[in-house]
Amino acid sequence: MGSQPNKSLIDGIRCLQELVMAGEPVGCHEMARRLKIHPVRANRLLMTLDEIGLARRDEQRKYSPGPAIHVLAVQTLHGSAMFRSFLPFLEDLGRQRPWVVAMGVLWQDMVCYFYHGRPLEEGGMPLGHGRTFPASRSSIGLVLLAALPQTEVIRIYEGKAIDGFDEPEHFYEELERIRQRGYARIPPRDSAETVTKNFAVAVGNPPFAAISYSAIPLDVPDEEVVSLLKAGLERYGFN
């Protein structure tokens, strides 16, 4: 008989992820609700994370990320071969046009950006903000969802509202259009200053991440944007 996944380890990682994403201290009952597990189990997981420094309990018996998680985050970022290899490429994309450059990965129904911004702005390096964003509202999320088997996408969204889509059918139709054309496009959105659009293409075969240009003026041809993204990937040997 083949080895079975370790459910305790899976729950522990999910618990840690929810803790990091929460943005505020979380009690065991709230964590149990988020993970859909018994409060006793949630309490045990949080106490274990506190014991090894990945969580920290306050006087109200609520938990927030502990000091060890920050060490782990720094080690992960600096140890990431993907981040090191993609950084020059993303900076190059930023030099091509004055648009926002992003790179992100898919986790269930959310996208996490580890790079987002204009590389040449204020001489800084636009590391991702770390917060997750609904994949169904992100060009990066949509292009990565479209790369998954349909059965997997259905499993991810089972029993959930699909952010940005009134009907599930519209969402699945959009994923099929993305599969056909090879890129995702978010329609123009009004803002106080301008109306823009954004595009994303997947990275890798099978895809493990995606890159995007956003804050693109409407008069820029769609084909120009997609060609820039795909040419960049080919130039650096990523696709």
Coordinates of N, CA and C in Angstrom, one line a residue:
M1 N 0.9 -1.2 0.0 CA 0.0 0.0 0.0 C 0.9 1.2 0.0
G2 N 0.5 2.2 -0.9 CA 1.3 3.4 -0.9 C 1.2 4.3 0.3
S3 N 2.1 5.2 0.5 CA 2.1 6.1 1.7 C 0.9 7.0 1.5
Q4 N 0.3 7.3 2.7 CA -0.8 8.3 2.7 C -0.3 9.6 3.2
P5 N -0.9 10.7 2.7 CA -0.6 12.1 3.1 C -0.8 12.2 4.6
N6 N 0.1 12.9 5.2 CA 0.1 13.2 6.7 C -0.9 14.3 6.9
K7 N -2.1 13.9 7.4 CA -3.2 14.9 7.6 C -2.8 15.9 8.7
S8 N -2.1 15.5 9.7 CA -1.7 16.5 10.8 C -0.8 17.5 10.2
L9 N 0.2 17.1 9.3 CA 1.1 18.1 8.7 C 0.3 19.0 7.8
I10 N -0.6 18.5 7.0 CA -1.4 19.3 6.1 C -2.2 20.4 6.9
D11 N -2.8 19.9 8.0 CA -3.6 20.9 8.8 C -2.7 21.9 9.5
G12 N -1.5 21.5 9.9 CA -0.6 22.4 10.5 C -0.1 23.5 9.5
I13 N 0.2 23.1 8.3 CA 0.6 24.1 7.3 C -0.6 25.0 6.9
R14 N -1.8 24.5 6.8 CA -3.0 25.3 6.5 C -3.2 26.3 7.7
C15 N -3.0 25.8 8.9 CA -3.2 26.7 10.1 C -2.1 27.9 10.0
L16 N -0.9 27.5 9.7 CA 0.1 28.5 9.6 C -0.2 29.5 8.5
Q17 N -0.6 29.1 7.4 CA -1.0 30.0 6.3 C -2.1 30.9 6.7
E18 N -3.1 30.4 7.3 CA -4.3 31.2 7.7 C -3.8 32.3 8.7
L19 N -2.9 31.9 9.6 CA -2.4 32.8 10.6 C -1.6 34.0 10.0
V20 N -0.8 33.6 9.0 CA 0.0 34.7 8.3 C -0.9 35.6 7.5
M21 N -2.0 35.1 6.9 CA -2.8 35.9 6.0 C -3.9 36.7 6.8
A22 N -4.1 36.3 8.0 CA -5.2 37.0 8.8 C -5.0 38.5 9.0
G23 N -3.8 38.9 9.2 CA -3.6 40.4 9.4 C -4.0 40.9 10.8
E24 N -4.4 40.0 11.7 CA -4.8 40.3 13.0 C -4.7 39.0 13.9
P25 N -4.6 39.2 15.2 CA -4.6 38.0 16.0 C -5.9 37.1 15.8
V26 N -5.7 35.8 15.9 CA -6.8 34.9 15.7 C -6.9 33.9 16.8
G27 N -8.1 33.7 17.3 CA -8.3 32.7 18.4 C -8.5 31.3 17.9
C28 N -8.6 30.3 18.7 CA -8.7 29.0 18.3 C -10.0 28.7 17.6
H29 N -11.1 29.3 18.1 CA -12.4 29.1 17.6 C -12.5 29.7 16.2
E30 N -12.0 30.9 16.0 CA -12.0 31.5 14.6 C -11.1 30.6 13.7
M31 N -10.0 30.1 14.2 CA -9.1 29.3 13.3 C -9.9 28.0 13.0
A32 N -10.6 27.4 13.9 CA -11.3 26.2 13.7 C -12.4 26.4 12.6
R33 N -13.0 27.6 12.6 CA -14.0 27.9 11.6 C -13.4 28.1 10.3
R34 N -12.2 28.7 10.2 CA -11.6 28.9 8.9 C -11.1 27.6 8.3
L35 N -10.6 26.7 9.1 CA -10.1 25.4 8.7 C -11.1 24.3 8.6
K36 N -12.3 24.6 9.2 CA -13.4 23.7 9.2 C -13.0 22.4 10.0
I37 N -12.4 22.6 11.2 CA -12.0 21.5 12.0 C -12.5 21.8 13.4
H38 N -12.3 20.8 14.3 CA -12.8 21.0 15.7 C -11.9 22.0 16.5
P39 N -12.5 22.8 17.3 CA -11.7 23.8 18.1 C -10.6 23.2 18.9
V40 N -10.8 22.0 19.4 CA -9.7 21.4 20.2 C -8.5 21.1 19.3
R41 N -8.8 20.7 18.1 CA -7.7 20.4 17.2 C -7.0 21.7 16.7
A42 N -7.8 22.7 16.5 CA -7.2 24.0 16.1 C -6.4 24.6 17.3
N43 N -6.8 24.4 18.5 CA -6.1 24.9 19.7 C -4.7 24.1 19.8
R44 N -4.8 22.8 19.5 CA -3.5 22.0 19.6 C -2.5 22.5 18.5
L45 N -3.0 22.7 17.3 CA -2.2 23.2 16.3 C -1.5 24.5 16.6
L46 N -2.3 25.5 17.1 CA -1.8 26.8 17.4 C -0.8 26.7 18.6
M47 N -1.1 25.9 19.6 CA -0.1 25.7 20.7 C 1.2 25.2 20.2
T48 N 1.1 24.2 19.2 CA 2.3 23.6 18.7 C 3.2 24.7 17.9
L49 N 2.5 25.5 17.1 CA 3.2 26.6 16.4 C 3.8 27.6 17.4
D50 N 3.1 27.8 18.5 CA 3.6 28.7 19.5 C 4.9 28.1 20.1
E51 N 4.9 26.9 20.4 CA 6.0 26.2 21.0 C 7.3 26.3 20.2
I52 N 7.1 26.3 18.9 CA 8.3 26.3 18.0 C 8.6 27.7 17.4
G53 N 7.9 28.7 17.9 CA 8.2 30.1 17.6 C 7.5 30.5 16.3
L54 N 6.7 29.7 15.6 CA 6.1 30.1 14.4 C 4.8 30.9 14.7
A55 N 4.3 30.8 15.9 CA 3.2 31.6 16.3 C 3.5 32.2 17.7
R56 N 2.7 33.2 18.1 CA 2.9 33.9 19.4 C 1.5 34.2 20.0
R57 N 1.3 33.7 21.2 CA 0.0 33.9 21.9 C 0.0 35.2 22.7
D58 N -1.1 36.0 22.6 CA -1.1 37.2 23.4 C -2.0 37.0 24.7
E59 N -2.2 38.1 25.4 CA -2.9 38.0 26.7 C -4.4 37.6 26.5
Q60 N -4.9 37.8 25.3 CA -6.3 37.4 25.0 C -6.4 36.0 24.5
R61 N -5.3 35.3 24.6 CA -5.2 33.9 24.1 C -5.5 33.8 22.6
K62 N -5.1 34.9 21.9 CA -5.2 34.9 20.4 C -3.7 34.8 19.9
Y63 N -3.6 34.3 18.6 CA -2.3 34.0 18.0 C -2.1 34.9 16.8
S64 N -0.8 35.3 16.7 CA -0.3 36.0 15.5 C 1.0 35.3 15.1
P65 N 1.6 35.7 13.9 CA 2.8 35.1 13.5 C 3.9 35.3 14.5
G66 N 4.7 34.3 14.8 CA 5.8 34.5 15.7 C 7.1 34.8 15.1
P67 N 8.2 35.0 15.8 CA 9.5 35.5 15.3 C 10.1 34.5 14.3
A68 N 9.8 33.2 14.5 CA 10.4 32.2 13.6 C 9.9 32.3 12.2
I69 N 8.6 32.7 12.1 CA 8.1 32.8 10.7 C 8.8 33.9 9.9
H70 N 9.2 34.9 10.5 CA 10.0 36.0 9.8 C 11.3 35.5 9.4
V71 N 12.0 34.7 10.2 CA 13.2 34.1 9.8 C 13.0 33.2 8.6
L72 N 12.0 32.3 8.7 CA 11.7 31.4 7.6 C 11.4 32.1 6.3
A73 N 10.7 33.3 6.4 CA 10.3 34.0 5.2 C 11.6 34.6 4.6
V74 N 12.5 35.1 5.3 CA 13.7 35.6 4.8 C 14.6 34.5 4.2
Q75 N 14.7 33.4 4.9 CA 15.4 32.3 4.3 C 14.8 31.7 3.1
T76 N 13.5 31.7 3.0 CA 12.8 31.2 1.8 C 13.1 32.1 0.6
L77 N 12.9 33.4 0.9 CA 13.1 34.4 -0.2 C 14.5 34.3 -0.8
H78 N 15.5 34.4 0.1 CA 16.9 34.4 -0.3 C 17.3 33.0 -0.9
G79 N 16.7 31.9 -0.4 CA 17.0 30.6 -0.9 C 16.2 30.2 -2.2
S80 N 15.4 31.1 -2.6 CA 14.5 30.7 -3.8 C 15.3 30.9 -5.1
A81 N 15.6 29.8 -5.7 CA 16.2 29.8 -7.0 C 15.3 30.5 -8.1
M82 N 14.0 30.3 -7.9 CA 13.1 31.0 -8.9 C 13.2 32.5 -8.7
F83 N 13.2 33.0 -7.5 CA 13.2 34.4 -7.3 C 14.5 35.0 -7.9
R84 N 15.6 34.3 -7.6 CA 16.9 34.8 -8.0 C 17.0 34.9 -9.6
S85 N 16.5 33.8 -10.2 CA 16.6 33.7 -11.6 C 15.7 34.6 -12.4
F86 N 14.5 34.9 -11.7 CA 13.5 35.8 -12.4 C 13.7 37.3 -12.2
L87 N 14.4 37.7 -11.2 CA 14.6 39.1 -10.8 C 15.1 39.9 -12.0
P88 N 16.2 39.5 -12.7 CA 16.7 40.3 -13.8 C 15.7 40.4 -14.9
F89 N 15.0 39.3 -15.1 CA 13.9 39.2 -16.2 C 12.8 40.2 -15.9
L90 N 12.3 40.3 -14.7 CA 11.3 41.2 -14.3 C 11.7 42.6 -14.3
E91 N 12.9 42.9 -14.0 CA 13.5 44.2 -14.1 C 13.6 44.7 -15.5
D92 N 13.9 43.7 -16.4 CA 14.0 44.0 -17.8 C 12.6 44.3 -18.4
L93 N 11.6 43.6 -18.0 CA 10.2 43.9 -18.4 C 9.8 45.3 -18.0
G94 N 10.2 45.7 -16.8 CA 9.9 47.0 -16.3 C 10.6 48.1 -17.1
R95 N 11.7 47.8 -17.7 CA 12.4 48.8 -18.6 C 11.8 48.9 -20.0
Q96 N 11.1 47.8 -20.4 CA 10.5 47.8 -21.7 C 9.4 48.9 -21.8
R97 N 8.5 49.0 -20.8 CA 7.4 49.9 -20.8 C 7.1 50.4 -19.4
P98 N 6.5 51.6 -19.3 CA 6.3 52.2 -17.9 C 5.0 51.6 -17.3
W99 N 4.8 50.3 -17.3 CA 3.6 49.7 -16.8 C 4.0 48.9 -15.5
V100 N 3.0 48.5 -14.8 CA 3.3 47.7 -13.5 C 3.6 46.3 -13.9
V101 N 4.6 45.7 -13.4 CA 5.1 44.3 -13.6 C 4.7 43.5 -12.4
A102 N 4.2 42.3 -12.6 CA 3.9 41.4 -11.5 C 4.3 40.0 -11.8
M103 N 4.6 39.2 -10.8 CA 4.8 37.8 -10.9 C 4.1 37.2 -9.7
G104 N 3.3 36.1 -9.9 CA 2.6 35.5 -8.8 C 2.4 34.0 -9.0
V105 N 2.0 33.4 -7.9 CA 1.7 31.9 -7.9 C 0.3 31.7 -7.4
L106 N -0.2 30.6 -7.8 CA -1.6 30.2 -7.4 C -1.6 29.3 -6.2
W107 N -2.4 29.6 -5.2 CA -2.6 28.7 -4.1 C -4.1 28.5 -3.9
Q108 N -4.7 27.4 -4.2 CA -6.1 27.1 -4.2 C -6.8 28.2 -5.0
D109 N -7.7 29.0 -4.3 CA -8.4 30.0 -5.1 C -7.8 31.4 -4.9
M110 N -6.6 31.5 -4.5 CA -5.9 32.8 -4.2 C -4.6 32.9 -5.0
V111 N -4.2 34.1 -5.2 CA -2.9 34.4 -5.8 C -2.0 35.2 -4.8
C112 N -0.8 34.8 -4.8 CA 0.2 35.5 -3.9 C 1.2 36.1 -4.9
Y113 N 1.4 37.4 -4.8 CA 2.4 38.1 -5.6 C 3.7 38.2 -4.8
F114 N 4.8 37.7 -5.4 CA 6.1 37.9 -4.8 C 6.9 39.0 -5.5
Y115 N 6.3 39.6 -6.5 CA 6.9 40.8 -7.2 C 5.7 41.6 -7.8
H116 N 5.7 42.9 -7.5 CA 4.5 43.7 -8.0 C 4.9 45.2 -7.9
G117 N 5.0 45.8 -9.0 CA 5.3 47.2 -9.0 C 6.0 47.7 -10.3
R118 N 6.5 48.9 -10.3 CA 7.3 49.4 -11.4 C 8.7 49.3 -10.9
P119 N 9.5 48.5 -11.5 CA 10.9 48.3 -11.1 C 11.8 49.5 -11.0
L120 N 11.5 50.5 -11.9 CA 12.4 51.6 -11.9 C 11.9 52.8 -11.0
E121 N 10.8 52.6 -10.3 CA 10.3 53.6 -9.5 C 11.0 53.8 -8.2
E122 N 11.5 55.0 -7.9 CA 12.2 55.4 -6.7 C 13.3 54.5 -6.4
G123 N 13.9 53.8 -7.4 CA 15.1 53.0 -7.2 C 14.9 51.8 -6.3
G124 N 13.7 51.4 -6.0 CA 13.5 50.3 -5.1 C 13.2 49.0 -5.8
M125 N 13.2 47.9 -5.1 CA 12.8 46.6 -5.7 C 11.4 46.3 -5.3
P126 N 10.5 46.2 -6.2 CA 9.1 46.0 -5.8 C 8.7 44.6 -5.4
L127 N 9.2 44.2 -4.3 CA 8.8 42.8 -3.8 C 7.3 42.8 -3.6
G128 N 6.7 41.6 -3.7 CA 5.3 41.4 -3.6 C 4.8 41.8 -2.2
H129 N 3.6 42.2 -2.1 CA 3.0 42.7 -0.8 C 2.7 41.6 0.1
G130 N 2.8 40.3 -0.4 CA 2.6 39.2 0.5 C 1.2 38.8 0.8
R131 N 0.2 39.7 0.7 CA -1.2 39.4 0.9 C -1.7 38.6 -0.3
T132 N -2.7 37.8 -0.1 CA -3.3 37.0 -1.2 C -4.4 37.8 -1.8
F133 N -4.8 37.4 -3.0 CA -5.8 38.2 -3.8 C -6.6 37.1 -4.5
P134 N -8.0 37.3 -4.6 CA -8.8 36.3 -5.3 C -8.3 36.0 -6.7
A135 N -8.0 34.7 -7.0 CA -7.5 34.4 -8.3 C -8.5 34.7 -9.4
S136 N -9.8 34.6 -9.1 CA -10.7 34.9 -10.2 C -10.8 36.3 -10.6
R137 N -10.2 37.2 -9.8 CA -10.2 38.7 -10.1 C -8.8 39.1 -10.6
S138 N -7.9 38.2 -10.8 CA -6.5 38.5 -11.2 C -6.2 37.9 -12.5
S139 N -5.6 38.6 -13.4 CA -5.1 38.0 -14.7 C -4.2 36.9 -14.4
I140 N -3.3 37.1 -13.5 CA -2.3 36.0 -13.1 C -3.1 34.8 -12.6
G141 N -4.1 35.0 -11.7 CA -4.9 33.9 -11.2 C -5.6 33.2 -12.3
L142 N -6.3 33.9 -13.2 CA -7.1 33.3 -14.2 C -6.3 32.5 -15.2
V143 N -5.1 33.0 -15.6 CA -4.3 32.2 -16.5 C -3.8 30.9 -15.9
L144 N -3.5 31.0 -14.6 CA -3.0 29.8 -13.9 C -4.2 28.8 -13.6
L145 N -5.4 29.3 -13.3 CA -6.5 28.4 -13.2 C -6.9 27.8 -14.5
A146 N -6.7 28.5 -15.6 CA -7.0 27.9 -16.9 C -6.1 26.8 -17.3
A147 N -4.9 26.8 -16.6 CA -3.9 25.7 -16.9 C -4.2 24.4 -16.2
L148 N -5.1 24.5 -15.2 CA -5.4 23.3 -14.4 C -6.5 22.5 -15.1
P149 N -6.6 21.2 -14.8 CA -7.7 20.4 -15.3 C -9.0 21.0 -14.8
Q150 N -10.0 20.9 -15.6 CA -11.3 21.4 -15.2 C -11.8 20.8 -13.9
T151 N -11.6 19.6 -13.7 CA -12.1 18.9 -12.5 C -11.4 19.5 -11.3
E152 N -10.1 19.9 -11.4 CA -9.4 20.5 -10.3 C -10.0 21.9 -10.0
V153 N -10.3 22.7 -11.0 CA -10.9 24.0 -10.8 C -12.3 23.9 -10.1
I154 N -13.1 22.9 -10.6 CA -14.4 22.7 -9.9 C -14.2 22.3 -8.5
R155 N -13.2 21.5 -8.2 CA -13.0 21.1 -6.8 C -12.6 22.3 -5.9
I156 N -11.7 23.2 -6.5 CA -11.3 24.4 -5.7 C -12.5 25.3 -5.4
Y157 N -13.4 25.4 -6.3 CA -14.5 26.4 -6.1 C -15.8 25.7 -5.6
E158 N -15.8 24.5 -5.3 CA -17.0 23.8 -4.9 C -17.5 24.4 -3.6
G159 N -18.8 24.8 -3.7 CA -19.5 25.5 -2.6 C -19.1 26.9 -2.3
K160 N -18.3 27.5 -3.2 CA -17.8 28.9 -3.0 C -18.4 29.8 -4.0
A161 N -18.6 31.1 -3.6 CA -18.9 32.1 -4.6 C -17.6 32.4 -5.4
I162 N -17.7 32.7 -6.6 CA -16.5 33.0 -7.5 C -16.4 34.5 -7.6
D163 N -15.5 35.1 -7.0 CA -15.3 36.6 -6.9 C -15.2 37.1 -8.4
G164 N -15.9 38.1 -8.7 CA -15.8 38.8 -10.0 C -16.8 38.2 -11.0
F165 N -17.5 37.1 -10.7 CA -18.4 36.5 -11.7 C -19.7 36.3 -11.1
D166 N -20.8 36.7 -11.8 CA -22.1 36.6 -11.3 C -22.6 35.1 -11.3
E167 N -22.2 34.4 -12.3 CA -22.6 33.0 -12.5 C -21.4 32.1 -12.7
P168 N -21.3 30.9 -12.2 CA -20.2 30.0 -12.4 C -20.0 29.7 -13.9
E169 N -21.0 29.7 -14.6 CA -20.9 29.4 -16.1 C -20.0 30.4 -16.8
H170 N -20.2 31.7 -16.4 CA -19.4 32.8 -17.0 C -17.9 32.6 -16.7
F171 N -17.7 32.2 -15.4 CA -16.3 31.9 -15.0 C -15.6 30.8 -15.8
Y172 N -16.3 29.7 -16.0 CA -15.7 28.6 -16.7 C -15.6 28.9 -18.2
E173 N -16.5 29.7 -18.7 CA -16.4 30.1 -20.1 C -15.2 31.0 -20.3
E174 N -14.9 31.9 -19.3 CA -13.7 32.7 -19.4 C -12.5 31.9 -19.4
L175 N -12.4 30.9 -18.5 CA -11.2 30.0 -18.5 C -11.0 29.3 -19.8
E176 N -12.1 28.9 -20.5 CA -12.0 28.2 -21.8 C -11.4 29.2 -22.8
R177 N -11.9 30.5 -22.8 CA -11.4 31.5 -23.7 C -9.9 31.7 -23.5
I178 N -9.5 31.7 -22.2 CA -8.0 31.9 -21.9 C -7.2 30.7 -22.4
R179 N -7.7 29.5 -22.3 CA -7.0 28.3 -22.8 C -6.9 28.4 -24.4
Q180 N -7.9 28.9 -25.0 CA -7.8 29.0 -26.5 C -6.8 30.1 -27.0
R181 N -6.8 31.2 -26.3 CA -5.9 32.3 -26.8 C -4.6 32.3 -26.2
G182 N -4.4 31.6 -25.0 CA -3.1 31.5 -24.4 C -2.7 32.6 -23.5
Y183 N -3.6 33.5 -23.1 CA -3.3 34.6 -22.1 C -4.6 35.0 -21.5
A184 N -4.5 35.7 -20.3 CA -5.6 36.2 -19.6 C -5.6 37.7 -19.8
R185 N -6.8 38.3 -19.8 CA -7.0 39.7 -20.0 C -8.1 40.2 -19.1
I186 N -7.8 41.1 -18.2 CA -8.8 41.8 -17.3 C -9.3 43.0 -18.0
P187 N -10.6 43.1 -18.2 CA -11.2 44.3 -18.9 C -10.8 45.6 -18.3
P188 N -11.0 46.7 -19.0 CA -10.7 48.0 -18.5 C -11.4 48.3 -17.2
R189 N -10.8 49.0 -16.2 CA -11.4 49.3 -15.0 C -11.3 50.8 -14.8
D190 N -12.4 51.5 -14.4 CA -12.4 52.9 -14.1 C -11.7 53.2 -12.8
S191 N -11.0 54.3 -12.8 CA -10.4 54.7 -11.5 C -10.5 56.3 -11.5
A192 N -10.0 56.9 -10.5 CA -10.1 58.3 -10.4 C -9.3 59.0 -11.5
E193 N -8.3 58.4 -12.0 CA -7.4 59.1 -12.9 C -7.4 58.6 -14.4
T194 N -7.6 57.3 -14.5 CA -7.5 56.7 -15.9 C -8.3 55.4 -16.0
V195 N -8.3 54.9 -17.2 CA -8.9 53.6 -17.5 C -7.9 52.7 -18.1
T196 N -7.6 51.6 -17.5 CA -6.5 50.7 -17.9 C -7.0 49.3 -18.1
K197 N -6.0 48.5 -18.5 CA -6.3 47.0 -18.7 C -5.0 46.3 -18.3
N198 N -5.1 45.0 -18.1 CA -3.9 44.2 -17.8 C -4.0 42.8 -18.4
F199 N -2.8 42.2 -18.6 CA -2.7 40.9 -19.2 C -1.7 40.0 -18.5
A200 N -1.9 38.7 -18.6 CA -1.0 37.8 -17.9 C -0.7 36.6 -18.8
V201 N 0.5 36.0 -18.8 CA 0.8 34.8 -19.4 C 1.4 33.8 -18.4
A202 N 1.2 32.5 -18.6 CA 1.8 31.5 -17.7 C 3.3 31.3 -18.0
V203 N 3.9 30.9 -16.9 CA 5.4 30.6 -17.0 C 5.6 29.1 -16.7
G204 N 6.3 28.4 -17.7 CA 6.6 27.0 -17.5 C 5.6 26.1 -18.1
N205 N 6.0 24.8 -18.3 CA 5.2 23.8 -18.9 C 5.4 22.5 -18.2
P206 N 4.5 22.1 -17.2 CA 3.3 22.9 -16.9 C 3.6 24.1 -16.1
P207 N 2.6 25.1 -16.1 CA 2.8 26.4 -15.5 C 3.0 26.3 -14.0
F208 N 4.0 27.0 -13.4 CA 4.2 27.1 -12.0 C 4.0 28.5 -11.4
A209 N 3.9 29.5 -12.4 CA 3.8 30.9 -12.0 C 3.2 31.6 -13.2
A210 N 3.0 32.9 -13.1 CA 2.6 33.7 -14.2 C 3.1 35.1 -14.0
I211 N 3.3 35.8 -15.2 CA 3.7 37.2 -15.2 C 2.6 38.1 -15.8
S212 N 2.7 39.3 -15.4 CA 1.6 40.2 -16.0 C 2.2 41.7 -16.1
Y213 N 1.6 42.4 -17.1 CA 1.7 43.8 -17.2 C 0.3 44.4 -16.8
S214 N 0.2 45.4 -16.0 CA -1.0 46.1 -15.7 C -0.9 47.6 -15.7
A215 N -2.0 48.3 -15.5 CA -2.0 49.8 -15.7 C -1.6 50.2 -17.1
I216 N -2.1 49.4 -18.1 CA -1.8 49.6 -19.5 C -2.9 50.5 -20.1
P217 N -2.5 51.6 -20.8 CA -3.5 52.5 -21.4 C -4.3 51.7 -22.5
L218 N -5.5 52.1 -22.7 CA -6.4 51.4 -23.6 C -6.0 51.5 -25.0
D219 N -5.2 52.5 -25.4 CA -4.8 52.7 -26.8 C -3.7 51.7 -27.2
V220 N -3.1 51.0 -26.2 CA -2.0 50.1 -26.5 C -2.7 48.8 -27.1
P221 N -2.3 48.3 -28.3 CA -2.9 47.1 -28.8 C -2.6 45.9 -27.9
D222 N -3.6 45.0 -27.8 CA -3.5 43.8 -27.0 C -2.3 43.0 -27.4
E223 N -2.2 42.9 -28.8 CA -1.1 42.0 -29.3 C 0.3 42.5 -28.9
E224 N 0.4 43.8 -28.8 CA 1.7 44.3 -28.4 C 2.1 43.9 -27.0
V225 N 1.1 43.9 -26.1 CA 1.4 43.6 -24.7 C 1.7 42.1 -24.5
V226 N 0.9 41.3 -25.2 CA 1.1 39.8 -25.1 C 2.5 39.4 -25.7
S227 N 2.8 40.1 -26.8 CA 4.1 39.8 -27.5 C 5.3 40.2 -26.6
L228 N 5.2 41.3 -25.9 CA 6.3 41.7 -25.0 C 6.5 40.7 -23.9
L229 N 5.4 40.2 -23.3 CA 5.5 39.2 -22.2 C 6.1 37.9 -22.7
K230 N 5.6 37.4 -23.9 CA 6.0 36.1 -24.4 C 7.4 36.2 -24.9
A231 N 7.8 37.3 -25.6 CA 9.1 37.5 -26.1 C 10.1 37.5 -24.9
G232 N 9.8 38.2 -23.8 CA 10.6 38.2 -22.7 C 10.9 36.8 -22.1
L233 N 9.9 36.0 -22.0 CA 10.0 34.7 -21.5 C 10.9 33.8 -22.4
E234 N 10.8 34.0 -23.7 CA 11.6 33.2 -24.6 C 13.1 33.7 -24.6
R235 N 13.2 35.0 -24.4 CA 14.6 35.6 -24.4 C 15.4 35.1 -23.2
Y236 N 14.7 34.9 -22.1 CA 15.4 34.4 -20.9 C 15.3 32.9 -20.7
G237 N 14.7 32.2 -21.7 CA 14.6 30.8 -21.7 C 13.7 30.2 -20.6
F238 N 12.6 30.9 -20.3 CA 11.7 30.5 -19.2 C 10.5 29.7 -19.8
N239 N 10.3 29.8 -21.1 CA 9.2 29.0 -21.7 C 9.7 28.2 -22.9

